[in-house]
Short mmCIF file of C-alpha atoms in Angstrom, two decimals:
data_model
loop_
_atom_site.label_atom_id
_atom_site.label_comp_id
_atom_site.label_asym_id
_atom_site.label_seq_id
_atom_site.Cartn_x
_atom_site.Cartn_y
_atom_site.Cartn_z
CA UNK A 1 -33.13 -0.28 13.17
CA UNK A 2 -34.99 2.64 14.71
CA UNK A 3 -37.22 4.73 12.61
CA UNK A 4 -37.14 2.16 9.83
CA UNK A 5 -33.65 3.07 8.60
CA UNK A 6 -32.29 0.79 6.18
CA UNK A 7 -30.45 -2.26 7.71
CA UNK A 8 -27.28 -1.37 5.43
CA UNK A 9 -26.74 1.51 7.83
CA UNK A 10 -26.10 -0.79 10.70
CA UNK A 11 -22.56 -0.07 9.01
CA UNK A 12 -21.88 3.20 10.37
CA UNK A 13 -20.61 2.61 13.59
CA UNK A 14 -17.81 0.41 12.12
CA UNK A 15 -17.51 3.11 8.99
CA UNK A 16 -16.36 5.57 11.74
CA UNK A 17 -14.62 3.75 13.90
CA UNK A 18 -12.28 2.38 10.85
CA UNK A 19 -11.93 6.06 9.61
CA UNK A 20 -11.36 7.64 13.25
CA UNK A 21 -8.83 4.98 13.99
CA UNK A 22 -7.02 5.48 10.55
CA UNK A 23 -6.40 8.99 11.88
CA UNK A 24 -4.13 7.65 14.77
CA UNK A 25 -7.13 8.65 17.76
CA UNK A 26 -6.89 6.82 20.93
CA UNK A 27 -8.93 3.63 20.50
CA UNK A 28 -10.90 3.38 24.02
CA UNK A 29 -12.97 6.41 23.33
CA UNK A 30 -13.15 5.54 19.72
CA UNK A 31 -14.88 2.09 20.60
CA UNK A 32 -16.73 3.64 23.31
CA UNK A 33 -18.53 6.63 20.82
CA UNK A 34 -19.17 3.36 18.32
CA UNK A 35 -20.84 1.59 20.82
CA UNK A 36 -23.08 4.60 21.38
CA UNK A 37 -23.87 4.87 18.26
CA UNK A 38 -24.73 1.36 17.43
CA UNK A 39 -26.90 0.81 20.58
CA UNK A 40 -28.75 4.27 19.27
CA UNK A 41 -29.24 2.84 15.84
CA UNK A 42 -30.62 -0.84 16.97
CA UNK A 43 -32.98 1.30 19.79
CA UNK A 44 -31.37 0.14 23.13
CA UNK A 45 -32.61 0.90 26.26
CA UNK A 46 -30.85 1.78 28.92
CA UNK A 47 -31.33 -1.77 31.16
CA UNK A 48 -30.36 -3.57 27.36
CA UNK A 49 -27.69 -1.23 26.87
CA UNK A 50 -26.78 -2.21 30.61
CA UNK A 51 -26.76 -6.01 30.06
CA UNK A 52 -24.85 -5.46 26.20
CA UNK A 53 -21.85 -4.34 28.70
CA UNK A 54 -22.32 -7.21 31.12
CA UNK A 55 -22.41 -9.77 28.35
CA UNK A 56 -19.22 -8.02 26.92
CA UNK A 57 -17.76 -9.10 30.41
CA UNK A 58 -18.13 -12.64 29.95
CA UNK A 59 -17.68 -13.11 26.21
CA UNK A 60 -15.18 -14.44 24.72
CA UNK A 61 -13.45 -11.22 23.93
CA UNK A 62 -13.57 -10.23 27.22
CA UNK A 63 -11.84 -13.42 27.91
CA UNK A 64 -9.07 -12.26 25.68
CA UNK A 65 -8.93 -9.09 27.20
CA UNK A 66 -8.15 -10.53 30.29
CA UNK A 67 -5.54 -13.03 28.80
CA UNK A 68 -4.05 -9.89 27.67
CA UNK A 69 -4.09 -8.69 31.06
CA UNK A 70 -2.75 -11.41 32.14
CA UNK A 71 0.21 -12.08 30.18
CA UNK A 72 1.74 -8.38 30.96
CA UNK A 73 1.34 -9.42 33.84
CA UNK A 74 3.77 -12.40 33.27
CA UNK A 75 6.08 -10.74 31.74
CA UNK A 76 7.08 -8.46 34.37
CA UNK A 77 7.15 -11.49 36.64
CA UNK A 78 9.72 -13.18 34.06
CA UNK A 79 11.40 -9.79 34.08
CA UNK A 80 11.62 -9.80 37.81
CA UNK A 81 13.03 -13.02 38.14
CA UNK A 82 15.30 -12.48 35.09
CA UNK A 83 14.63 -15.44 33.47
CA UNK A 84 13.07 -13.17 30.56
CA UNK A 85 16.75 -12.02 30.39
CA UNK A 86 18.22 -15.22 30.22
CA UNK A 87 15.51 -15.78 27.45
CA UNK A 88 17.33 -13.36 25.39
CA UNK A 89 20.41 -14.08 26.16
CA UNK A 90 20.49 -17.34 25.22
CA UNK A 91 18.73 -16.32 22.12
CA UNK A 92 21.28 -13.91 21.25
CA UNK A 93 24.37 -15.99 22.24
CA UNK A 94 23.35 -19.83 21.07
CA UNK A 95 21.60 -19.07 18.05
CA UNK A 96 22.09 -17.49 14.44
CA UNK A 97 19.42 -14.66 15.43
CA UNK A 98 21.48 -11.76 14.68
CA UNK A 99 19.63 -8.77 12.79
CA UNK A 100 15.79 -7.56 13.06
CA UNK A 101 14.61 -9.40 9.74
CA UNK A 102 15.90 -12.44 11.50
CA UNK A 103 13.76 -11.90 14.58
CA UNK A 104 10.56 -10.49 12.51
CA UNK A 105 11.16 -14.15 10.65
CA UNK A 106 11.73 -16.17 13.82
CA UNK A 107 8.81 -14.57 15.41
CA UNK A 108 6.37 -15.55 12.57
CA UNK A 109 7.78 -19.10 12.27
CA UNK A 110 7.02 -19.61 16.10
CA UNK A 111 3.73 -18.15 15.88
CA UNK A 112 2.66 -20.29 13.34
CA UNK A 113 3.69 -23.20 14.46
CA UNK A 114 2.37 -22.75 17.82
CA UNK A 115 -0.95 -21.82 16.66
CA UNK A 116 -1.19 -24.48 14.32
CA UNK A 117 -0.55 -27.04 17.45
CA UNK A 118 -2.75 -25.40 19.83
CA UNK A 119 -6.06 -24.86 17.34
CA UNK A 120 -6.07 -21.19 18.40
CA UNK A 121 -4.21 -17.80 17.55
CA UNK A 122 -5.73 -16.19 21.07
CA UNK A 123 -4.30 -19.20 22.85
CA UNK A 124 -1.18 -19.54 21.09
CA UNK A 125 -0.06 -15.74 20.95
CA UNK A 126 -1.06 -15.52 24.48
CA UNK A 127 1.58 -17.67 25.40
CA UNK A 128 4.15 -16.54 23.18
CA UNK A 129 3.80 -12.98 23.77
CA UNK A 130 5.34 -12.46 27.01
CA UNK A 131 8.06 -14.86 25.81
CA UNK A 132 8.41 -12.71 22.30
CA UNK A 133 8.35 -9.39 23.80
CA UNK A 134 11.42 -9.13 25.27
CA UNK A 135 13.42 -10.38 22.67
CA UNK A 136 11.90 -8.01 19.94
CA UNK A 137 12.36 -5.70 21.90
CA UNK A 138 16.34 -6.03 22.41
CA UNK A 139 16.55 -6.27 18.92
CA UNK A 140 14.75 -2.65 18.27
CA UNK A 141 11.43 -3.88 16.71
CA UNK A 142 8.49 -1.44 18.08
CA UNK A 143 4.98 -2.98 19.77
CA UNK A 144 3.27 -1.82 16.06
CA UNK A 145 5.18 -4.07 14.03
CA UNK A 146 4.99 -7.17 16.34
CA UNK A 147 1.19 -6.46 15.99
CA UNK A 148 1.21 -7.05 12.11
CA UNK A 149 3.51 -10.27 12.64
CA UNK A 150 1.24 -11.92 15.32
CA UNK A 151 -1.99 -11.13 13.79
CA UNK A 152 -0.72 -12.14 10.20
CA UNK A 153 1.65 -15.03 11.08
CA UNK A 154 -0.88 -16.32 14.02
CA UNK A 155 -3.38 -16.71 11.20
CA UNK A 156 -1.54 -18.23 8.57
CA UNK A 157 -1.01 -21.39 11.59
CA UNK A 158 -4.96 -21.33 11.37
CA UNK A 159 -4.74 -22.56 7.99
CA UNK A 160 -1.95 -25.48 7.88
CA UNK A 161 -2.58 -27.05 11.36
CA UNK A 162 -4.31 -30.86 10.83
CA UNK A 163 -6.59 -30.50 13.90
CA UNK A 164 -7.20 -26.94 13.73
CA UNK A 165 -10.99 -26.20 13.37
CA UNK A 166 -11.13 -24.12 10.53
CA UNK A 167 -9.24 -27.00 8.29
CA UNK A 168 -11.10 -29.74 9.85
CA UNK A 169 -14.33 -27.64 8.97
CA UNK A 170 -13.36 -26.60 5.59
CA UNK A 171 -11.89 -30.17 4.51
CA UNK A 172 -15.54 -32.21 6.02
CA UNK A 173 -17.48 -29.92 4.31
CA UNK A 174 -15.66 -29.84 1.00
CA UNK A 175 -14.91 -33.64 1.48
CA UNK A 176 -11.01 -32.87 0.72
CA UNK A 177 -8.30 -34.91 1.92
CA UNK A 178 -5.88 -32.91 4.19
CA UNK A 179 -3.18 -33.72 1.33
CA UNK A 180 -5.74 -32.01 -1.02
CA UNK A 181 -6.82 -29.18 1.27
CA UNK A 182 -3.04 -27.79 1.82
CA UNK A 183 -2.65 -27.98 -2.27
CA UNK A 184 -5.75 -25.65 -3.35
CA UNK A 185 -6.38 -23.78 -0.16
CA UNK A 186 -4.55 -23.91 3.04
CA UNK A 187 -0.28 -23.81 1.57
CA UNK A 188 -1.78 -20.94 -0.99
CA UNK A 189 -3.76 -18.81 1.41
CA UNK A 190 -0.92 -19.14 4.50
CA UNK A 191 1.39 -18.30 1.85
CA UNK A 192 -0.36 -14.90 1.03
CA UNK A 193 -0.73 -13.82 4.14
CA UNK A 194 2.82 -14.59 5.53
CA UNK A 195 4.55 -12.81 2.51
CA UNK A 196 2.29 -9.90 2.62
CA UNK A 197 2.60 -9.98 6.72
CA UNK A 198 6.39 -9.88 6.25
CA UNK A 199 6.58 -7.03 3.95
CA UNK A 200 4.08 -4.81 5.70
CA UNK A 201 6.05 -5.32 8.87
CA UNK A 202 9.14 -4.73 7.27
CA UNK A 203 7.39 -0.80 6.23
CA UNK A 204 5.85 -0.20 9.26
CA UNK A 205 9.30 -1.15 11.40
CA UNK A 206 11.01 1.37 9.16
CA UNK A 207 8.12 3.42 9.96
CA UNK A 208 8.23 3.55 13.66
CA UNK A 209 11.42 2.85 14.61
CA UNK A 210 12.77 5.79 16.54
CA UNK A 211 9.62 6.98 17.64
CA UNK A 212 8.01 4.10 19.43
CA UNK A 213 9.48 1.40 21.46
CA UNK A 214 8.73 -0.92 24.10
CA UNK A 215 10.57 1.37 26.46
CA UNK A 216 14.40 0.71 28.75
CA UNK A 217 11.83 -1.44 31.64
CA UNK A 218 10.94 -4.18 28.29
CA UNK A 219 14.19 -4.16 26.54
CA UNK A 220 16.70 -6.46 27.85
CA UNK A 221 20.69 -5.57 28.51
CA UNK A 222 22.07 -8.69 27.92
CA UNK A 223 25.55 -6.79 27.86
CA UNK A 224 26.92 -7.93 31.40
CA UNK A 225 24.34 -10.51 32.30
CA UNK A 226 25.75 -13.73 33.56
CA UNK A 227 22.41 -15.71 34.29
CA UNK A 228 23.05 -17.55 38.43
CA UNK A 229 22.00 -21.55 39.25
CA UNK A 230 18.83 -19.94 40.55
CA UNK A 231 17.90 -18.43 37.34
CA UNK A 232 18.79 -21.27 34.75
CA UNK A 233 16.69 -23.16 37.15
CA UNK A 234 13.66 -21.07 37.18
CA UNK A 235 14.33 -20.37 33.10
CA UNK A 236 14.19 -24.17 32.76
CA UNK A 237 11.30 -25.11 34.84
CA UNK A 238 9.83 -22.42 32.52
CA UNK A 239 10.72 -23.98 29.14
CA UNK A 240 9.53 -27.30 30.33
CA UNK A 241 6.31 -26.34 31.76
CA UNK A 242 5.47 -24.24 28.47
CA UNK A 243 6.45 -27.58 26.86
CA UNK A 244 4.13 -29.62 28.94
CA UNK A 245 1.13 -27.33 28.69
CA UNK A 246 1.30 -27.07 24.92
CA UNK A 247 1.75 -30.79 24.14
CA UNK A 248 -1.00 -30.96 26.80
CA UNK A 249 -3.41 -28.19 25.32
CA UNK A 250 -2.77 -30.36 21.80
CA UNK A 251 -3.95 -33.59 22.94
CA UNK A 252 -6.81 -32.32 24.11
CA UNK A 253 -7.58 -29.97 22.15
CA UNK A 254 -8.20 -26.93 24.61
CA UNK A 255 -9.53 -23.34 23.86
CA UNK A 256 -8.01 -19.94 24.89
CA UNK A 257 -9.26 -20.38 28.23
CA UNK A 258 -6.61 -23.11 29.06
CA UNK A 259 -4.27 -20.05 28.80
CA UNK A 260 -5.42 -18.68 32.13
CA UNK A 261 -4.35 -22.33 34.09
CA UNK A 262 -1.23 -22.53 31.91
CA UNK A 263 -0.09 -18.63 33.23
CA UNK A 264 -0.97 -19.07 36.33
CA UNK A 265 0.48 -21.83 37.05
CA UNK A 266 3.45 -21.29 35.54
CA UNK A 267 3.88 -18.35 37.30
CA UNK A 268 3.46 -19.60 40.62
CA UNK A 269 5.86 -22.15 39.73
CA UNK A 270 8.48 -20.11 38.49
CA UNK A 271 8.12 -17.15 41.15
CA UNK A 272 8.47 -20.33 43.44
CA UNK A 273 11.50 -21.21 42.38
CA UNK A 274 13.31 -17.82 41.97
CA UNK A 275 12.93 -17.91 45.75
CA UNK A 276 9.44 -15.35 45.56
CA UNK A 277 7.11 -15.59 47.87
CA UNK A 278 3.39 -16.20 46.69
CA UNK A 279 2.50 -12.71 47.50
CA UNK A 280 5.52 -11.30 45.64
CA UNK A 281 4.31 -13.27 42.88
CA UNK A 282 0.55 -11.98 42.86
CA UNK A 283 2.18 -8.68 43.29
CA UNK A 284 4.55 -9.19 40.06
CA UNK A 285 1.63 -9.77 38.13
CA UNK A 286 -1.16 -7.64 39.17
CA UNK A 287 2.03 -4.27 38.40
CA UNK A 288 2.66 -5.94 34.81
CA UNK A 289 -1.42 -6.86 34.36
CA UNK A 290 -2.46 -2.64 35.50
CA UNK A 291 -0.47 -2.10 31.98
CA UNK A 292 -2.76 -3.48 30.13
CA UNK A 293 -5.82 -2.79 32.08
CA UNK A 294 -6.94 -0.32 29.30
CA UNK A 295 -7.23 -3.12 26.69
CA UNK A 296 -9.32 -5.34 29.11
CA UNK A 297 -11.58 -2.41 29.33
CA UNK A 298 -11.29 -2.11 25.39
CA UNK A 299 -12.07 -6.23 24.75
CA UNK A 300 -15.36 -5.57 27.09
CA UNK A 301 -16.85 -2.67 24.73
CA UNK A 302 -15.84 -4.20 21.34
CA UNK A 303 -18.42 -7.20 22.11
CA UNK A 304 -21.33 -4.52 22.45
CA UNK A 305 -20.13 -3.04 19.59
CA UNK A 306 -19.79 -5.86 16.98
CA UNK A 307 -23.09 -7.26 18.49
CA UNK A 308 -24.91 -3.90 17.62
CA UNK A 309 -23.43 -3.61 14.13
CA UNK A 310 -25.20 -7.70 13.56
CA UNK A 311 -28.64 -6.69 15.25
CA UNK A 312 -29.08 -4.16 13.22
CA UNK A 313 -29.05 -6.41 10.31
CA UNK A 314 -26.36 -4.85 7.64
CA UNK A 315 -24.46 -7.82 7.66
CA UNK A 316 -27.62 -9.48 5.79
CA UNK A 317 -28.65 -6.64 3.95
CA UNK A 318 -24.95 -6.67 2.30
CA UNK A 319 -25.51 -10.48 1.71
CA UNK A 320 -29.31 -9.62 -0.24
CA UNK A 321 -27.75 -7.09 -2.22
CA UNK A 322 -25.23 -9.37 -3.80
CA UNK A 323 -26.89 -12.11 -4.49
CA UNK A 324 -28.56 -11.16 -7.87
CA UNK A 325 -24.84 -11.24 -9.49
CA UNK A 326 -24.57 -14.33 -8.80
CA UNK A 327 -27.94 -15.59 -10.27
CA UNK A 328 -26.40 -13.26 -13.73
CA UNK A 329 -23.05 -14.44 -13.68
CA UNK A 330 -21.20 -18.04 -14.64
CA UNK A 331 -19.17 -20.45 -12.02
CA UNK A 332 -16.49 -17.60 -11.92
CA UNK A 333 -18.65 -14.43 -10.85
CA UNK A 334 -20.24 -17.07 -8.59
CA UNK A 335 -17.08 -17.84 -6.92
CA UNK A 336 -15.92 -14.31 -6.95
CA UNK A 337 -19.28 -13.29 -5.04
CA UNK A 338 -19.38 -15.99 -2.96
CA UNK A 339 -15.97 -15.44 -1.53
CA UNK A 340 -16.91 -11.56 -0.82
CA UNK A 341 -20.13 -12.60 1.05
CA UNK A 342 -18.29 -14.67 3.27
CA UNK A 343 -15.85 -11.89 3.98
CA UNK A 344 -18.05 -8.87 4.35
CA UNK A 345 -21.80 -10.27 4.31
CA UNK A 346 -21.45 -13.59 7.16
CA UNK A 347 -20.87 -12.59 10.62
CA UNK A 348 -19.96 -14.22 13.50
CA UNK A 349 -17.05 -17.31 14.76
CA UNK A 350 -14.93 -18.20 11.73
CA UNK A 351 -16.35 -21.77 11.61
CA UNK A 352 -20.25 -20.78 12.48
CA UNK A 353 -18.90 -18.35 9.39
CA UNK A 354 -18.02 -21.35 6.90
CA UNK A 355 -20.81 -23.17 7.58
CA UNK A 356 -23.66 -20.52 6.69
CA UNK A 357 -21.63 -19.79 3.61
CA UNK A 358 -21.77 -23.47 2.71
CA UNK A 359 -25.38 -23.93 3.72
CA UNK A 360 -26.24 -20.81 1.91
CA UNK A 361 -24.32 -21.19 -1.22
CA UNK A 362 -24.30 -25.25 -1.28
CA UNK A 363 -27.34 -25.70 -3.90
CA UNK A 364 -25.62 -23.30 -6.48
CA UNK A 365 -22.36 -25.32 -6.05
CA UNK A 366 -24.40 -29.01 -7.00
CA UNK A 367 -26.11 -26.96 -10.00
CA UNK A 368 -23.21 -25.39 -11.21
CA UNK A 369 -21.03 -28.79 -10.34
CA UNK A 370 -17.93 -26.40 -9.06
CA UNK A 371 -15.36 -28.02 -8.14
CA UNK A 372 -14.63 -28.89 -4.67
CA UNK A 373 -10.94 -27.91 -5.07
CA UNK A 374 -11.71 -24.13 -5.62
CA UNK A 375 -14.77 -24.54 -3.32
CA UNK A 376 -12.24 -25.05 -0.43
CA UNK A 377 -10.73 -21.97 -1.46
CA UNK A 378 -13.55 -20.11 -1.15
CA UNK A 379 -14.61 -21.41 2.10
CA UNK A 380 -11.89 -20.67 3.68
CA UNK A 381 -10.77 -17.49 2.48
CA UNK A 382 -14.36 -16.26 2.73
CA UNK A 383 -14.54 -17.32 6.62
CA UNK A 384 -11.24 -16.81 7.62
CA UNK A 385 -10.27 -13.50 5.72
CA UNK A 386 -12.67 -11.40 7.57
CA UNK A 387 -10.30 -11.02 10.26
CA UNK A 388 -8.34 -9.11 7.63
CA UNK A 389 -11.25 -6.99 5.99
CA UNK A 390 -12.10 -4.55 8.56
CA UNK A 391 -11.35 -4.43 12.63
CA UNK A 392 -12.38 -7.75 14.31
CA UNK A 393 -11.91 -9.39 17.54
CA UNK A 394 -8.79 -11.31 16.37
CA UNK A 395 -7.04 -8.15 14.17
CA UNK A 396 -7.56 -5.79 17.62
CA UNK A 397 -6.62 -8.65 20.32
CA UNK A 398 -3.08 -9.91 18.65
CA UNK A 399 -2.54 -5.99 18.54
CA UNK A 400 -3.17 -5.82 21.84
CA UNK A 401 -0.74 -8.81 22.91
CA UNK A 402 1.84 -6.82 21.03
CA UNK A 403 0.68 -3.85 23.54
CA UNK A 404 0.74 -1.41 20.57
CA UNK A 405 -2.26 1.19 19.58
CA UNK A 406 -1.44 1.02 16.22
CA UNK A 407 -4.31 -0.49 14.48
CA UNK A 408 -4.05 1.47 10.97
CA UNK A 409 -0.81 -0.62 10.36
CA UNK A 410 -2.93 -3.91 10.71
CA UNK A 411 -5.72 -2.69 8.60
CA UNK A 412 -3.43 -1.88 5.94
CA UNK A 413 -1.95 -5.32 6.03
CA UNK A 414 -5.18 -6.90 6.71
CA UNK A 415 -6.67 -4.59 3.10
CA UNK A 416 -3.53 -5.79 0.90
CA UNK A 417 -4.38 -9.34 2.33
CA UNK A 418 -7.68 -9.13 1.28
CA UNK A 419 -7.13 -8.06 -2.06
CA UNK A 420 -4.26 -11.00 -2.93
CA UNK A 421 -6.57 -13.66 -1.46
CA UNK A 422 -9.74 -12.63 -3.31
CA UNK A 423 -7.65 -12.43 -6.64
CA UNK A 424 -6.48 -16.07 -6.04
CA UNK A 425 -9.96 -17.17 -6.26
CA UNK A 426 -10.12 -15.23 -9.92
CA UNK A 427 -7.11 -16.56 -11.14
CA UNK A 428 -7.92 -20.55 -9.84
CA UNK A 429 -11.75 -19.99 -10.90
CA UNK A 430 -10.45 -18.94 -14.82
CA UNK A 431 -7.40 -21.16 -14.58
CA UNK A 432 -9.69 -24.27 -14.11
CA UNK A 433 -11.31 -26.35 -17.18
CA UNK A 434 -14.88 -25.58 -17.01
CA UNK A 435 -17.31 -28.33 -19.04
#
C-alpha cells in the first residue's frame, strides 16, 4: 500500500464498485475507475499497470470472457440456421414446459446437472447458454433473471457432482465418504442456494418483466414454424455432438477451455450441414460474438482489478483481525469465524481457497477435536460461498452468459445466500453434542 496506508483499505476499490453498481451504472466504466484506483493504492507504475492488463488477457477470466464471446456468437449461428427454433419448438410442443416457473425450474435442473458432470459452472453454462437463451426468452423471462438462475443453480451442481473438485477437495481433506459429504454439507448447502436462487428469480422476473427483454431477434416465433429435413438434421447433429462432447469433457475431466473446441466445432459442423458455407459460418459468429464484445473487454479488467484488491493485502488484514475471537470463543464461535474467514478473509480459486482455510485453521480443529462432519460444512461453505459474498469472477461471468447488466439482482441473491449458509453452520455447530 502506498504511503503506508493500512492494508484493510485495499477494500475500497471493491467498496465502490459494489455501491456504484448497486445504483444500476454501466459496469465497464465502473470496473475500469476500480482498477484505477486499486493500481493507485498498491503503487503501480505505468509498465506494471501495462502488464496487469496483459495478464488480464490471458487469465482465466479473460478466457471466460471470450467463451462469452463466443457463445453469442453461436447462438446467432443456431438462430440462422433455425435449429435454435426447432430447439424451442420441440420444447414447447413435446414436453410439459408450459408457464415461466416451469422454465426458471427446468433451467436450474439442467444447469445443475450439467455442471455437476462437467466439474465446472464456466464450462457448463457456456454450453448451455446459447441453448437456454432462446427458450427463456419465448417464454418472457428477461437476461437479469436468467443471471440469478445460472449463477445460483450452476453453483449448487458444484456441490453434489462426485468428481467435481470442490467435493473431491472438501471430502480428502475432511476424510468424508461421498455418502457422508452430501448428508452434512453438499445436499444442505445446494439446497440453500437453489431455494433462495428460485425465489430471488421469481422477484426479480416480476421485477423486470416489461422493461427488459432479450429483444424480437432472441425470442423465437414458434407460431407457424414447421422445422424442414435440413433443419431436424442440423438440430440433431447438434444434440448429438453436445452429447458427445459432454460425456467426453466428463471422462476426462476437462476445464472451461474445452468449451472453445466443443463451439467451434460444433459450429462448423452444424453451419455445414444447414448447407453454410465456412465463411458464412465465421461470419454467423463473429455478428453474434461483436454482442458481447463489451463483456470480453469487461472479463480482461476485472483480473487487474481483483489482483490489486489481493496485493494490497486486505484480504489478510481481514483474516488478522478475526482471529483473536476465535482464540476467546468455544468450538461454535470457532466454527462461526472460521466459516467467515474463508468467505471474506481467503482469496483466490475456490479449491487453492479450501485448502489455506484447512491449513490455516487445521491445528485448532485437532485441539478442539471438531467434528469432521461440521468441518466439511465449513470448508465448503467458506470456499465456495465467496462467489456469493461480494462480485467475483464466477457471480459477474454467469451474468454475463445471461447477457444481462444487472448485477445488483445477483448480489442480492448472492447476500441472502450468504446469510442462510453461514446460519447453517450456527445451527449444526449448537445442534451437535459437544464432550
Amino acid at each position: 500500500m502506498i504511503m503506508g496506508l493500512p492494508a484493510i483499505l485495499g477494500f475500497l476499490p471493491l467498496l465502490i464498485y459494489i455501491i456504484i453498481s448497486f445504483k444500476g451504472k454501466d459496469m465497464l466504466w465502473v470496473v475500469l475507475l476500480c482498477v484505477i484506483i486499486g493500481a493507485i493504492l498498491t503503487g503501480q507504475t505505468p509498465i506494471s499497470f501495462g502488464n496487469a492488463i496483459a495478464n488480464g488477457l490471458g487469465s482465466f477470466l479473460g478466457l471466460i470472457g471470450f467463451i462469452i464471446l463466443l457463445g453469442s456468437g453461436v447462438g446467432e449461428l443456431l438462430s440462422q440456421t433455425k435449429v435454435a427454433q426447432n430447439i424451442v419448438y420441440l420444447i414447447m410442443t413435446k414436453t410439459g414446459v408450459k408457464t415461466k416457473k416451469q422454465v426458471m425450474i427446468a433451467t436450474m435442473i439442467s444447469s445443475t446437472l450439467i455442471v455437476a458432470l462437467l466439474g465446472s459452472m464456466a464450462g457448463g453454462n457456456a454450453i448451455l447458454a446459447p441453448i437456454i437463451i432462446p427458450i427463456v426468452a419465448s417464454f418472457g423471462l428477461t437476461p437479469n433473471t436468467l443471471g440469478v438462475l445460472l449463477h445460483g443453480a450452476g453453483s449448487a451442481g458444484l456441490y453434489i457432482g462426485p468428481f467435481v473438485p470442490p467435493v473431491v477437495t472438501t471430502m480428502q481433506l475432511s476424510g468424508l465418504s461421498y455418502g457422508k459429504y452430501m448428508l452434512s454439507a453438499g445436499i444442505p448447502l445446494a439446497c440453500i442456494v437453489l431455494v433462495v436462487t428460485y425465489f430471488v428469480a421469481m422477484h426479480t422476473q416480476k421485477k423486470t418483466e416489461g422493461n427488459i427483454s432479450y429483444g424480437e431477434s432472441t425470442i423465437v416465433n414458434t407460431d407457424n414454424f414447421k422445422p424442414d429435413a435440413k433443419v431436424k438434421k442440423a438440430t440433431l447433429a447438434f444434440a448429438i455432438l453436445m452429447l458427445i462432447s459432454i460425456v467426453y469433457g466428463v471422462i476426462l475431466k476437462a476445464g472451461a477451455s474445452y468449451v472453445i473446441t466443443v463451439m467451434g466445432l460444433t459450429s462448423l459442423i452444424v453451419g455445414y450441414i444447414s448447407g453454410l458455407k465456412p465463411e458464412e459460418t465465421l461470419k454467423a459468429l463473429l455478428k453474434g460474438g461483436s454482442k458481447m464484445f463489451w463483456i470480453f473487454v469487461l472479463f480482461v479488467l476485472y483480473d487487474p482489478f481483483l489482483t490489486f484488491v489481493t496485493a494490497s493485502g486486505a484480504f489478510d488484514a481481514l483474516a488478522n483481525y478475526l482471529k483473536p475471537l476465535i482464540n476467546a470463543g468455544g468450538p461454535i464461535v470457532f466454527a462461526i469465524i472460521a466459516t467467515l474467514v474463508g468467505i471474506f478473509g481467503v482469496s483466490g480459486a475456490a479449491v487453492a481457497q479450501e485448502k489455506v482455510l484447512h491449513e490455516m485453521f487445521f491445528p485448532i480443529v485437532q485441539q478442539l477435536n471438531f467434528p469432521m462432519t461440521i468441518w466439511a460444512a465449513v470448508l465448503l461453505i467458506g470456499s465456495q460461498i465467496t462467489s456469493f459474498a461480494y462480485p467475483t469472477g464466477d457471480m459477474v461471468g454467469q451474468m454475463g452468459l445471461a447477457r444481462s447488466k444487472d448485477l445488483k439482482s445477483l448480489i442480492k441473491n448472492g447476500l441472502i445466500i450468504t446469510v442462510l449458509s453461514v446460519l447453517y453452520v450456527v445451527i449444526i455447530s449448537i445442534l451437535y453434542k459437544w464432550n
